[in-house]
XYZ file of C-alpha atoms in Angstrom:
666
model
C 3.396 -44.674 58.206
C 2.969 -42.318 61.132
C 1.854 -38.844 60.027
C -0.024 -36.576 62.441
C -0.391 -39.558 64.814
C -2.284 -41.536 62.137
C -1.081 -44.739 60.537
C -1.498 -45.426 56.822
C -1.155 -48.893 55.362
C 0.453 -49.229 51.912
C -0.885 -52.230 49.978
C 0.527 -53.511 46.662
C -1.683 -55.240 44.122
C 0.534 -58.056 42.891
C -1.329 -58.645 39.612
C -1.894 -55.006 38.634
C 1.328 -53.791 40.177
C -0.457 -50.719 41.634
C -0.057 -49.264 45.128
C -3.165 -48.981 47.263
C -3.166 -47.031 50.506
C -5.804 -47.189 53.190
C -6.131 -45.026 56.232
C -6.990 -41.497 57.218
C -4.971 -39.866 54.452
C -6.319 -42.033 51.613
C -9.678 -42.366 49.971
C -11.439 -45.663 50.503
C -10.791 -48.223 47.816
C -12.093 -51.767 47.461
C -9.340 -54.125 48.578
C -8.096 -56.837 46.210
C -8.469 -60.510 47.123
C -6.206 -61.635 49.973
C -4.106 -63.883 47.718
C -3.220 -60.863 45.540
C -1.983 -58.452 48.124
C 0.876 -57.969 50.567
C 0.477 -55.397 53.319
C 3.264 -53.342 54.890
C 3.095 -50.643 57.500
C 5.502 -47.917 56.350
C 6.725 -45.765 59.200
C 8.232 -42.404 58.346
C 11.765 -41.603 59.482
C 13.449 -38.258 59.546
C 16.470 -37.796 57.280
C 19.159 -36.324 59.498
C 22.295 -34.499 58.492
C 25.633 -35.680 59.938
C 27.065 -34.066 63.050
C 28.384 -30.593 62.337
C 32.157 -30.360 61.967
C 34.479 -27.425 61.793
C 35.956 -26.587 58.406
C 39.441 -27.589 59.536
C 38.234 -30.916 60.899
C 36.162 -31.718 57.809
C 39.084 -30.836 55.531
C 41.482 -32.897 57.616
C 39.229 -35.951 57.554
C 38.730 -35.627 53.814
C 42.465 -35.342 53.110
C 43.123 -38.295 55.401
C 40.656 -40.403 53.404
C 42.297 -39.359 50.126
C 45.962 -39.754 51.034
C 45.913 -42.124 54.041
C 43.076 -44.611 53.505
C 45.169 -47.358 55.123
C 45.917 -45.232 58.234
C 49.683 -46.002 58.290
C 50.142 -44.289 61.677
C 47.716 -46.635 63.448
C 50.510 -48.942 64.600
C 52.229 -46.065 66.441
C 49.273 -45.329 68.715
C 49.752 -45.958 72.441
C 53.381 -47.027 71.966
C 56.453 -45.935 73.884
C 59.010 -43.674 72.216
C 61.526 -46.498 71.859
C 58.905 -48.776 70.368
C 57.879 -46.055 67.924
C 61.483 -45.776 66.732
C 61.621 -49.528 66.139
C 58.291 -49.501 64.309
C 59.431 -46.548 62.173
C 62.625 -48.395 61.258
C 60.625 -51.502 60.340
C 58.139 -49.416 58.348
C 60.754 -47.744 56.149
C 63.079 -50.784 56.055
C 60.888 -53.929 56.084
C 64.004 -56.122 56.232
C 64.267 -55.284 59.940
C 60.753 -56.640 60.427
C 61.075 -60.091 58.870
C 64.854 -60.234 59.393
C 64.481 -60.389 63.170
C 62.989 -63.895 62.965
C 64.910 -65.174 59.949
C 66.195 -68.761 60.164
C 68.438 -71.212 58.340
C 65.362 -73.071 57.117
C 64.163 -69.931 55.360
C 67.666 -69.326 54.003
C 67.710 -72.754 52.353
C 64.440 -72.036 50.531
C 65.567 -68.541 49.526
C 68.962 -69.821 48.325
C 67.332 -72.347 45.986
C 64.939 -69.703 44.670
C 67.706 -67.102 44.297
C 69.986 -69.385 42.309
C 67.047 -70.454 40.144
C 66.050 -66.908 39.200
C 69.729 -66.013 38.687
C 69.880 -68.610 35.927
C 67.012 -66.720 34.285
C 68.088 -63.183 35.193
C 71.582 -63.384 33.673
C 70.551 -64.187 30.079
C 67.463 -61.972 30.337
C 69.519 -59.059 31.643
C 71.893 -59.263 28.688
C 68.970 -59.613 26.256
C 66.873 -56.750 27.638
C 69.850 -54.387 27.604
C 70.176 -55.132 23.918
C 66.462 -54.393 23.531
C 67.062 -50.945 25.068
C 69.990 -50.381 22.659
C 72.404 -50.488 25.612
C 75.636 -52.482 26.005
C 74.848 -56.035 27.256
C 76.887 -55.495 30.427
C 74.410 -52.798 31.542
C 71.756 -55.499 31.816
C 73.930 -57.451 34.269
C 74.748 -54.304 36.239
C 70.988 -53.712 36.510
C 70.531 -57.216 37.896
C 73.042 -56.635 40.711
C 72.530 -53.311 42.533
C 68.712 -52.819 42.280
C 67.807 -56.223 43.819
C 70.003 -55.449 46.840
C 68.275 -52.107 47.404
C 64.832 -53.616 46.973
C 65.622 -56.306 49.538
C 66.113 -53.503 52.084
C 63.115 -51.356 51.161
C 60.550 -53.590 49.430
C 57.549 -55.122 51.170
C 56.954 -58.003 48.741
C 58.440 -61.394 49.567
C 58.060 -62.782 46.051
C 59.040 -59.931 43.737
C 62.181 -60.654 41.687
C 63.737 -57.392 40.532
C 65.599 -56.656 37.318
C 65.211 -55.272 33.775
C 61.900 -55.927 32.010
C 61.031 -56.084 28.331
C 58.396 -53.337 27.983
C 60.335 -50.648 29.872
C 63.446 -51.594 27.889
C 61.578 -51.322 24.612
C 60.013 -47.950 25.470
C 63.312 -46.482 26.642
C 65.140 -47.744 23.573
C 62.537 -46.492 21.113
C 62.109 -43.050 22.717
C 65.823 -42.304 23.086
C 66.684 -43.641 19.660
C 64.417 -41.055 18.017
C 66.809 -38.307 19.118
C 70.176 -40.069 19.465
C 71.562 -42.996 17.468
C 73.329 -45.382 19.888
C 75.710 -46.588 17.152
C 76.922 -43.057 16.348
C 76.808 -41.450 19.820
C 77.073 -44.317 22.331
C 78.310 -42.165 25.242
C 75.529 -39.590 24.858
C 72.949 -42.351 24.519
C 74.221 -43.979 27.711
C 74.080 -40.646 29.532
C 70.481 -40.126 28.461
C 69.554 -43.641 29.567
C 71.006 -43.116 33.059
C 69.418 -39.660 33.333
C 66.025 -41.028 32.239
C 66.394 -43.790 34.837
C 67.046 -41.175 37.530
C 63.930 -39.223 36.552
C 61.914 -42.439 36.456
C 63.006 -43.218 40.018
C 62.356 -39.657 41.157
C 58.854 -39.779 39.687
C 58.112 -43.154 41.278
C 59.445 -42.206 44.700
C 57.544 -38.907 44.614
C 54.286 -40.701 43.914
C 54.889 -42.967 46.891
C 56.040 -40.222 49.254
C 53.133 -37.930 48.344
C 50.784 -40.948 48.369
C 49.617 -40.285 44.834
C 49.723 -43.872 43.688
C 46.183 -43.672 42.365
C 47.640 -41.788 39.369
C 49.086 -45.076 38.113
C 45.572 -46.548 38.113
C 44.662 -44.334 35.161
C 46.070 -47.119 32.990
C 43.136 -49.523 32.962
C 43.537 -53.282 32.651
C 41.905 -53.222 29.208
C 44.273 -50.635 27.741
C 47.274 -52.338 29.351
C 46.240 -55.642 27.788
C 46.191 -54.046 24.349
C 49.383 -52.070 24.901
C 51.306 -55.078 26.220
C 50.099 -57.272 23.365
C 51.091 -54.733 20.723
C 54.437 -54.085 22.377
C 55.135 -57.826 22.608
C 54.565 -58.210 18.866
C 56.777 -55.204 18.097
C 59.510 -56.583 20.369
C 59.294 -59.958 18.642
C 59.439 -58.393 15.193
C 62.496 -56.360 16.184
C 64.240 -59.619 17.044
C 63.993 -60.740 13.427
C 67.198 -58.763 12.932
C 69.102 -61.166 15.163
C 67.053 -64.225 14.269
C 67.733 -63.810 10.527
C 71.250 -62.395 10.821
C 70.370 -59.038 9.217
C 73.051 -56.373 9.640
C 71.339 -53.243 8.258
C 67.937 -53.060 9.911
C 65.350 -50.284 10.258
C 65.410 -48.108 13.358
C 61.631 -47.593 13.223
C 59.281 -49.579 15.457
C 56.125 -49.757 13.322
C 54.880 -53.101 12.006
C 54.938 -52.002 8.363
C 58.461 -50.530 8.589
C 59.873 -53.634 10.276
C 58.330 -56.095 7.822
C 59.408 -53.938 4.866
C 62.979 -53.929 6.186
C 62.917 -57.715 6.605
C 61.836 -58.181 2.989
C 64.214 -55.580 1.554
C 67.208 -57.066 3.373
C 66.541 -60.681 2.373
C 69.997 -60.880 0.801
C 71.536 -60.455 4.268
C 69.756 -63.489 5.712
C 72.201 -66.102 7.054
C 71.023 -69.682 6.997
C 73.335 -70.704 9.862
C 71.858 -68.021 12.076
C 68.299 -68.920 11.066
C 68.808 -72.628 11.809
C 70.392 -71.956 15.199
C 67.771 -69.344 16.109
C 64.765 -71.458 15.181
C 66.194 -74.515 16.947
C 66.788 -72.733 20.243
C 63.517 -70.812 19.947
C 61.680 -74.136 19.625
C 63.514 -75.456 22.703
C 62.683 -72.363 24.767
C 59.017 -72.367 23.760
C 58.812 -76.113 24.352
C 60.232 -75.883 27.870
C 57.819 -73.035 28.557
C 54.894 -75.276 27.629
C 56.236 -78.099 29.795
C 56.379 -75.855 32.851
C 52.964 -74.363 32.104
C 51.326 -77.779 31.946
C 53.141 -79.126 34.999
C 53.969 -76.392 37.546
C 56.234 -78.792 39.464
C 58.602 -78.664 36.506
C 59.001 -74.886 36.770
C 62.761 -75.325 36.838
C 62.707 -76.615 33.244
C 61.691 -73.245 31.769
C 63.720 -71.352 34.393
C 66.972 -73.113 33.516
C 66.329 -73.246 29.763
C 67.599 -69.722 28.864
C 70.957 -70.135 30.613
C 71.298 -73.671 29.262
C 70.630 -72.431 25.735
C 73.140 -69.601 26.195
C 75.813 -72.086 27.274
C 75.002 -74.520 24.463
C 74.880 -71.824 21.789
C 78.137 -70.309 23.074
C 79.866 -73.691 22.797
C 78.518 -74.184 19.263
C 79.541 -70.673 18.271
C 83.035 -71.214 19.691
C 83.632 -74.333 17.626
C 82.095 -72.704 14.550
C 83.943 -69.411 14.974
C 84.792 -67.653 11.779
C 81.387 -68.228 10.201
C 78.646 -65.651 9.688
C 77.069 -65.976 13.173
C 77.206 -62.639 15.032
C 78.487 -62.794 18.627
C 78.356 -60.474 21.648
C 82.100 -59.978 21.897
C 84.120 -58.776 24.846
C 82.286 -57.832 28.045
C 84.132 -55.883 30.765
C 84.856 -57.738 33.965
C 84.131 -56.167 37.372
C 81.370 -54.591 39.451
C 79.241 -51.623 38.480
C 81.281 -48.493 37.846
C 79.823 -45.246 39.258
C 77.811 -43.224 36.762
C 76.752 -40.196 38.767
C 78.996 -38.035 36.591
C 77.010 -39.187 33.537
C 73.726 -37.726 34.774
C 72.868 -34.579 32.815
C 70.276 -32.159 34.211
C 70.847 -29.402 31.686
C 71.122 -29.085 27.947
C 68.864 -29.755 25.007
C 68.128 -33.386 25.917
C 66.763 -32.843 29.438
C 63.151 -32.726 28.248
C 63.647 -36.021 26.405
C 65.150 -37.618 29.527
C 62.251 -36.424 31.690
C 59.627 -37.631 29.209
C 61.333 -41.001 28.806
C 61.741 -41.328 32.567
C 58.073 -40.642 33.267
C 56.899 -43.045 30.553
C 59.159 -45.889 31.625
C 58.519 -45.058 35.275
C 54.763 -45.432 34.891
C 55.058 -48.701 32.970
C 57.597 -50.278 35.305
C 55.675 -49.112 38.366
C 52.423 -50.528 37.036
C 54.013 -53.877 36.295
C 55.958 -54.077 39.555
C 53.017 -53.270 41.831
C 50.633 -55.511 39.884
C 53.051 -58.450 40.155
C 53.699 -57.801 43.856
C 49.995 -57.633 44.689
C 49.268 -60.759 42.658
C 51.661 -62.936 44.631
C 50.775 -61.220 47.916
C 47.144 -62.236 47.440
C 48.228 -65.806 46.678
C 50.292 -65.995 49.869
C 47.774 -64.040 51.981
C 49.802 -61.000 53.007
C 49.556 -57.296 52.293
C 51.740 -55.152 50.042
C 51.761 -51.410 50.721
C 51.476 -49.773 47.290
C 52.960 -46.447 48.390
C 55.915 -48.140 50.088
C 56.478 -50.185 46.943
C 56.556 -47.018 44.880
C 59.149 -45.479 47.167
C 61.205 -48.683 47.167
C 61.167 -49.015 43.364
C 61.821 -45.280 42.969
C 64.798 -45.211 45.345
C 66.078 -48.385 43.697
C 66.082 -46.726 40.261
C 67.551 -43.448 41.531
C 70.404 -45.322 43.174
C 70.751 -47.589 40.151
C 71.173 -44.611 37.821
C 74.265 -43.698 39.843
C 75.657 -47.239 39.490
C 75.431 -47.815 35.721
C 71.920 -49.326 35.836
C 68.859 -48.530 33.780
C 65.168 -48.828 34.668
C 64.301 -51.945 36.671
C 61.191 -53.266 38.394
C 59.556 -56.496 39.432
C 59.425 -58.929 36.517
C 56.437 -61.241 36.222
C 58.404 -64.095 34.650
C 61.196 -63.993 37.236
C 58.740 -63.471 40.101
C 56.696 -66.465 38.963
C 59.850 -68.599 38.941
C 60.842 -67.147 42.311
C 57.474 -68.107 43.795
C 57.488 -71.572 42.226
C 61.029 -72.202 43.490
C 59.785 -71.703 47.056
C 61.124 -68.282 48.015
C 60.135 -67.156 51.505
C 61.565 -63.646 51.770
C 63.378 -60.957 49.784
C 66.666 -62.726 50.553
C 66.158 -64.552 47.255
C 66.942 -61.214 45.559
C 70.163 -60.988 47.576
C 71.143 -64.524 46.517
C 70.389 -63.671 42.886
C 72.466 -60.472 43.120
C 75.335 -62.488 44.638
C 75.225 -64.934 41.723
C 75.272 -62.002 39.284
C 78.223 -60.500 41.191
C 80.197 -63.729 40.822
C 79.383 -63.713 37.120
C 80.571 -60.105 36.778
C 83.834 -60.799 38.600
C 84.867 -64.134 37.152
C 82.672 -65.406 34.307
C 82.420 -62.551 31.822
C 85.031 -63.912 29.359
C 82.839 -66.990 28.902
C 80.162 -64.869 27.191
C 82.497 -63.631 24.452
C 81.248 -66.174 21.876
C 77.574 -65.999 22.892
C 75.662 -65.458 19.627
C 73.237 -62.552 19.355
C 70.653 -64.891 17.873
C 70.163 -66.660 21.216
C 69.438 -63.322 22.869
C 66.735 -62.680 20.263
C 65.234 -66.106 20.923
C 65.209 -65.447 24.690
C 63.452 -62.100 24.202
C 60.796 -63.590 21.912
C 60.108 -66.347 24.426
C 59.886 -63.887 27.313
C 57.456 -61.476 25.633
C 55.252 -64.180 24.114
C 53.399 -64.464 27.414
C 52.418 -60.788 27.247
C 50.004 -61.466 24.368
C 46.803 -62.235 26.272
C 44.295 -63.638 23.782
C 42.049 -64.982 26.523
C 42.020 -61.630 28.274
C 41.002 -59.863 25.055
C 38.252 -62.423 24.395
C 36.976 -61.930 27.948
C 36.875 -58.175 27.414
C 34.760 -58.661 24.281
C 32.365 -60.884 26.202
C 32.052 -58.679 29.276
C 32.494 -55.079 28.082
C 32.601 -54.068 24.421
C 33.871 -50.567 25.280
C 36.803 -52.041 27.186
C 37.545 -54.266 24.215
C 37.563 -51.260 21.868
C 39.985 -49.506 24.231
C 42.186 -52.613 24.218
C 42.071 -52.808 20.418
C 42.872 -49.095 19.978
C 45.943 -49.332 22.242
C 47.036 -52.523 20.439
C 46.751 -50.980 16.976
C 48.394 -47.743 18.121
C 51.508 -49.649 19.194
C 51.499 -51.997 16.234
C 50.860 -49.578 13.396
C 52.374 -46.315 14.616
C 54.815 -46.481 17.540
C 55.157 -47.545 21.149
C 54.866 -43.941 22.343
C 51.685 -43.386 20.361
C 50.284 -46.654 21.653
C 51.021 -45.630 25.230
C 49.493 -42.201 24.621
C 46.406 -43.872 23.159
C 46.199 -46.187 26.188
C 46.369 -43.275 28.645
C 44.017 -41.154 26.531
C 41.406 -43.889 26.293
C 41.610 -44.548 30.035
C 41.043 -40.863 30.766
C 38.240 -40.721 28.178
C 36.486 -43.640 29.862
C 36.693 -41.877 33.210
C 35.339 -38.651 31.697
C 32.589 -40.576 29.938
C 31.485 -42.237 33.164
C 31.626 -38.941 35.060
C 29.858 -36.807 32.454
C 27.319 -39.470 31.431
C 26.415 -41.319 34.631
C 23.989 -44.194 34.655
C 20.358 -43.470 35.517
C 17.475 -45.928 35.766
C 13.692 -45.923 36.091
C 12.662 -47.946 39.111
C 9.582 -49.909 40.028
C 8.427 -51.789 43.076
C 9.078 -55.514 43.338
C 5.697 -57.070 44.250
C 5.577 -58.454 47.752
C 8.327 -56.131 48.965
C 9.005 -52.484 49.715
C 12.061 -52.581 47.494
C 12.357 -50.439 44.367
C 14.613 -51.781 41.629
C 15.471 -50.991 38.035
C 12.690 -52.136 35.738
C 15.317 -52.919 33.101
C 17.113 -55.318 35.430
C 14.141 -56.792 37.304
C 11.326 -57.770 34.968
C 8.944 -58.332 37.862
C 9.369 -54.720 39.055
C 6.348 -52.577 38.155
C 5.827 -48.832 37.855
C 3.726 -47.063 40.469
C 1.661 -44.345 38.746
C 1.325 -41.438 39.271
C 4.922 -41.630 40.521
C 8.072 -41.695 38.421
C 10.961 -43.165 40.410
C 14.410 -42.382 38.968
C 17.682 -43.678 40.389
C 20.933 -41.773 39.899
C 23.955 -44.076 40.143
C 26.784 -41.558 40.339
C 28.020 -38.493 42.139
C 26.459 -35.259 40.847
C 29.149 -32.819 39.745
C 29.477 -29.807 37.490
C 30.482 -32.145 34.681
C 27.226 -34.117 34.694
C 24.596 -31.942 36.398
C 23.209 -30.512 33.144
C 23.077 -33.965 31.572
C 21.182 -35.372 34.558
C 18.537 -32.643 34.366
C 18.087 -33.269 30.639
C 17.911 -37.043 31.173
C 15.325 -36.734 33.940
C 13.170 -34.479 31.760
C 13.426 -37.042 28.979
C 12.316 -39.806 31.355
C 9.370 -37.606 32.336
C 8.366 -37.006 28.716
C 8.570 -40.704 27.892
C 6.544 -41.611 30.963
C 3.841 -39.089 30.114
C 3.656 -40.407 26.563
C 3.348 -43.947 27.885
C 0.625 -42.893 30.328
C -1.336 -41.117 27.600
C -1.084 -44.140 25.339
C -2.237 -46.508 28.105
C -4.978 -44.064 29.216
C -3.736 -43.910 32.816
C -3.028 -40.955 35.060
C 0.027 -38.903 34.155
C 3.010 -38.305 36.398
C 2.284 -36.165 39.429
C 5.446 -36.794 41.419
C 9.068 -37.517 40.521
C 10.958 -39.416 43.210
C 14.732 -39.102 42.868
C 16.442 -42.051 44.539
C 19.829 -40.692 45.688
C 21.077 -43.754 47.568
C 23.897 -44.225 45.021
C 24.846 -40.527 44.860
C 28.108 -40.516 46.806
C 28.799 -36.775 46.526
C 27.396 -33.534 45.179
C 28.933 -30.127 44.485
C 27.438 -26.649 44.161
C 26.651 -27.165 40.478
C 24.763 -30.319 41.364
C 22.802 -28.477 44.066
C 21.935 -25.711 41.610
C 20.778 -28.338 39.114
C 18.424 -29.869 41.704
C 17.041 -26.430 42.496
C 16.520 -25.645 38.814
C 14.868 -29.028 38.217
C 12.448 -28.377 41.072
C 11.508 -24.955 39.690
C 10.850 -26.449 36.240
C 8.671 -29.216 37.657
C 6.803 -26.851 39.964
C 5.680 -24.855 36.915
C 4.203 -28.071 35.531
C 2.502 -28.916 38.854
C 4.721 -31.945 39.319
C 6.191 -32.645 42.719
C 9.921 -33.436 43.090
C 11.034 -35.318 46.204
C 14.369 -36.844 47.181
C 14.875 -40.231 48.761
C 17.698 -41.720 50.818
C 20.536 -39.192 50.343
C 23.833 -40.186 51.992
C 25.300 -38.187 54.854
C 27.641 -35.874 52.948
C 24.968 -35.106 50.342
C 22.379 -34.389 53.039
C 24.799 -32.084 54.834
C 25.434 -30.029 51.721
C 21.760 -29.841 50.830
C 20.812 -28.560 54.283
C 23.593 -25.961 54.070
C 22.370 -24.645 50.709
C 19.246 -23.249 49.088
C 18.207 -26.800 48.200
C 17.482 -27.526 51.849
C 15.208 -24.489 52.034
C 13.411 -25.300 48.761
C 12.711 -28.926 49.583
C 12.405 -28.789 53.346
C 12.408 -31.852 55.542
C 8.942 -32.883 54.242
C 10.304 -33.525 50.721
C 13.452 -35.441 51.674
C 12.644 -39.007 52.672
C 14.368 -41.967 54.244
C 13.408 -44.314 51.402
C 11.444 -44.436 48.162
C 8.673 -46.406 49.864
C 8.236 -43.656 52.487
C 8.226 -40.963 49.795
C 5.407 -42.707 47.934
C 3.444 -43.486 51.077
C 3.642 -39.846 52.233
C 2.300 -38.319 49.000
C -1.099 -36.586 49.527
C -2.541 -37.977 46.286
C -1.381 -41.505 46.692
C -4.894 -42.892 46.823
C -5.646 -41.741 43.261
C -6.062 -44.842 41.101
C -5.558 -44.941 37.339
């Protein structure tokens, strides 16, 4: 270390774990044997603040980091005006990017994938519409228009768009609380379309304003619990169709559903039960076949449509018995529904709330699925563009008799396995649905409702992630408790309560981590100049009379008081330990700020207050390794004046080497 043109040598005793310093600034001490010591020359470096910036420039850079971390305008730099127009067109409509080099070879792969997912989308669309308490035809409408719009705007090559189970369940349960679809079908349909419009508006706004990080407030742990609970509730709701019950509860809770099943045992139909269990076994069996042998993906993909056809044939020849059927479905393309959107009246608040809830869930699922397959195929998916694409898709869909749609994991997995290459597979799927709407609707007249229940149960069974929950228990008990709370909230109360619990727990975890940041006592690792947590590294040893504390979080108003209290507690414990071991007490507290990413005025005031408290006790407080933004704020505040450049160090090792009493030995 160079101080006043003199060099001090900092020596660590490996056995005793004590620092020894020789040189002009240290008292002479007998050196340990050569095999017990490692010698480092610690040179002092000045901690510099970043280059001064104007307020406007600093604010602009900060906003750019928050809202434009991917720098979307980078591709427009140094380009001609015509080229910028082309790039802008490709940015907002990705189809013009990959469409310019599309080939017949790609079309063949996309056609196979599109027809494959169409065989899955048609029965799922009808089933999920039923789950949302909507007419079955709405599910097919929602599998036609939205995929076409996504093919123009979406950036994922593998995402297969259509209705999904969780969004359907949430929409159905929330709207049904205010309006009974059996008694007021037109009003219910109007609310569903209006909620879909608000869902799309919310999603597109998040993408346009680049606020996609809001969706991240739903953690993976809470989503695992919510999805698992919702999957069980969805499956239990299908007992109505699986058992042939006519009068079934409208509540979603586990207790209410099971009580209704028991009370209505006289309505059970053995023909329906036999057919339902048989096709459910076939669907689950084909799912296992495809899971064990991915090359046979087409087995589970074609199974739902095959079962629909087979059950329809059986129902036709057994017509007149107790098996409930879908009935007549209107033939033709989506009718316009813009006139059914209601933005005034007593139900607007319900539509907005339902739209936001379903919008968040569908957006979370769609982006997660898109990113999953993008990482597999080594390409990037722009989250904000995806939000705008899904949002515009739902806004347009609400005007064309569609309800909330997004990227489905099951259909996307089949799409990927079938060899899709671009979003044209969605266009092929939509074309197949269009043909069905125009010419094949009468064939679904005798399709039994029980097969739709079996398809739904099979689809949502994969949402129950036992392995994921077990992994949470092994890795993070708090995450597991969050998962369990969201699961029980859905299962025992309602889907809305479960979702509220999931969001609440996610926010609570964030607040907990912000208000109670992690702090550690550090010691030197013998043979190095590195200071590490003594709880993590058993070989790390304390360096009396110094107390080295690491703060592993930003210092804000929400945690500054806690940090001061925690540091004082560390000091008290260290002094008690020193008194018990009959060694010198703490004379200097070194605050390692290498992990402090930011600090506000409350944090600066807390540092100043901590220094005043320690000064009264004749204990030095020094700071080590602050990052640039923290250093800048300290030098612009009273903290910079109180500490001065001689108490802010480049590293913990330099702070200890520079102390005037470092030669004092216990």
